[in-house]
Amino acid sequence: MTKNSLIGFILIVLFSTNLFGQFNQPGMKFYPIETEIKNTYTRYDTIPAPEWEFITFPAELMTSYYDYMPGGYKAHPIKKLSGFDETNYFVFHARSSTTNNRRVYLAYVSPISISFETITNYDNWQGFPSIELPTINDNYDPIMIWHEDFDYDGYSETPITYYTMFPLPPIFPIENPDSLGNEFIWPLLYISDSPLGYDYNRVHVLRTNCRYNSSGNSCPNVQILYKDIQYLEEVTNPGWLDNQITNENGDPIFTDWCEQDIIPYWSFAVDEQVPGRIAFIGYMDYPVWPWPEPDMFFVYESLDYGETWTLYDFGMPPAIENLLQLEDNQGNVLDSIEVGIIGFHNTALFDGEGNLHWCYTGSYGYTDDEENWNYFDHFIHACEFVWFGDDIVEWRNVWPPVPWEIDPETGDTLVHESAAYNMYPGDANLFHENTQKQAVNLENNWMIQVWADGTYQMFAEDGDTTYLDYLEHPIIFVSATKDNGVHWTEPIELTDIYSVEFPDFADQITVYPYICDQIVDLGDGWGQVYMDYLDDNSFGSSIFNQGEYNGGQITYCSFKINFDSILVEIDEEQEQQTPEILL
């Protein structure tokens, strides 16, 4: 399902906002197909949402006049301090006024207060921060990275630092461009154990190329750097560019896609249970040789800290039966419906059994003769791709469980419509307005998946008066599982405008949710989740000329879920069976 370029649109948007190089826009084109289905939101044969309640009610930190992705693309910008109750750090970018630079902030949450400050004492345009907590020498201070034009040379560097109260933290810029003119930004941090021993951490830095290739398409090569540190100060020492992960020929890995027009949508994960195990997982678009399929899901796995890698490729999910007799744009009934992917702001993590999860926004449709992706606009679901090792994978719908099905009691066709993304105006911006994030508790096999959902908005746009109050009110949805995703619940409608837990949601526009990657075990089956999100002041992001330039509120909260209340009887014999192989 290769797509045509939207480069003209991209340039208009980026130049109009004077933010060239700040967005990772794909070279693809989506064509929505309006589905003539109304008032059919049927919750059939699903697992009810679990019990939950707020621990920290939503608290506004500041107004930001940059109402887009305050925590980055595929990040977990909240990190929990181990062993401390309700104490964590998180990072975000924000503009304190319509004229000030976008700055990177560090927030500290304690049991009694939330405080935040800019990380630097100088005033550059900064953004897309990432954070990690090393475990060396009883350390409780975070490492942080972001991108900015540090030395005013026209290229964004990625400054890296560590938290310190006084004096001001040292800032070390990892340079750009490289010898080929690549400009690597949008940095992500990951911490693993180190091959040097128990008193070291390996810090991984992943950066994506923001330049375009000679064809004018996106060129998102990925650079992976690393450093083994024993003390925090070592992250601000030179040497990062000398420690680049390479292949067996000594060439940088994941940096040869640019001129092949290959677009990887990826995430990275560290297995906390297996020393040296890391993974690079995602979906490949525009592939040519040596990729065997037109599009494919892939996993690169390393068991030796990135010294060697094994590639596993899986093609696409199998097509499904066209029970609704849906038609293409020419009015022809489709023989079957292809299963595709339409959203790429995703996270990856290993579960308690060592399986690798990658969440994404899925879709249903067909590929036309020009290799464009045509999707049915009422069937956009929260999904995950799960890799069990070797060639064993599953593509799962998290919510709804299926797009449509036959009622075994009546024989009726049941429809499960969904818009699992924030429906800001503009189909071309569906890429930007979706987020899927997951968190895990390894010991208990708990997981959650979180996104900003526009299903009720979609029904309101359809003219269903039941949902008119939701026309400009997305809801943050939280689905939960207590068996590593084998059974997912109906979502908790966390920020519903009719919330009994927090009535103020009626006046909020809740978008761009971010969560800590760890669910904290509180005992008695309860797990705590830390979250921040943007409460936009107007419906539509001003960054893409869709909304008023009046900002939004950076908002923090935490809540707990009773995983014991999930009504699933886990069959231990069934759990031990080999998962279905879907290739």
Short mmCIF file of C-alpha atoms in Angstrom, two decimals, residues 56 59 61 85-88 90 107-116 556:
data_model
loop_
_atom_site.label_atom_id
_atom_site.label_comp_id
_atom_site.label_asym_id
_atom_site.label_seq_id
_atom_site.Cartn_x
_atom_site.Cartn_y
_atom_site.Cartn_z
CA THR A 56 -3.95 13.06 41.57
CA ALA A 59 -3.56 19.87 37.57
CA LEU A 61 1.07 23.45 35.06
CA ASP A 85 5.50 7.23 46.40
CA GLU A 86 3.94 9.59 43.84
CA THR A 87 7.35 10.98 42.87
CA ASN A 88 8.51 11.29 39.30
CA PHE A 90 8.71 14.42 33.29
CA ALA A 107 8.85 18.91 35.95
CA TYR A 108 9.22 17.27 39.35
CA VAL A 109 6.23 15.68 41.06
CA SER A 110 6.29 14.99 44.79
CA PRO A 111 3.49 13.78 47.09
CA ILE A 112 2.65 17.39 47.96
CA SER A 113 3.48 19.53 44.92
CA ILE A 114 4.44 19.83 41.26
CA SER A 115 7.23 22.17 40.21
CA PHE A 116 8.78 22.82 36.80
CA TYR A 556 -0.66 16.35 34.85
#
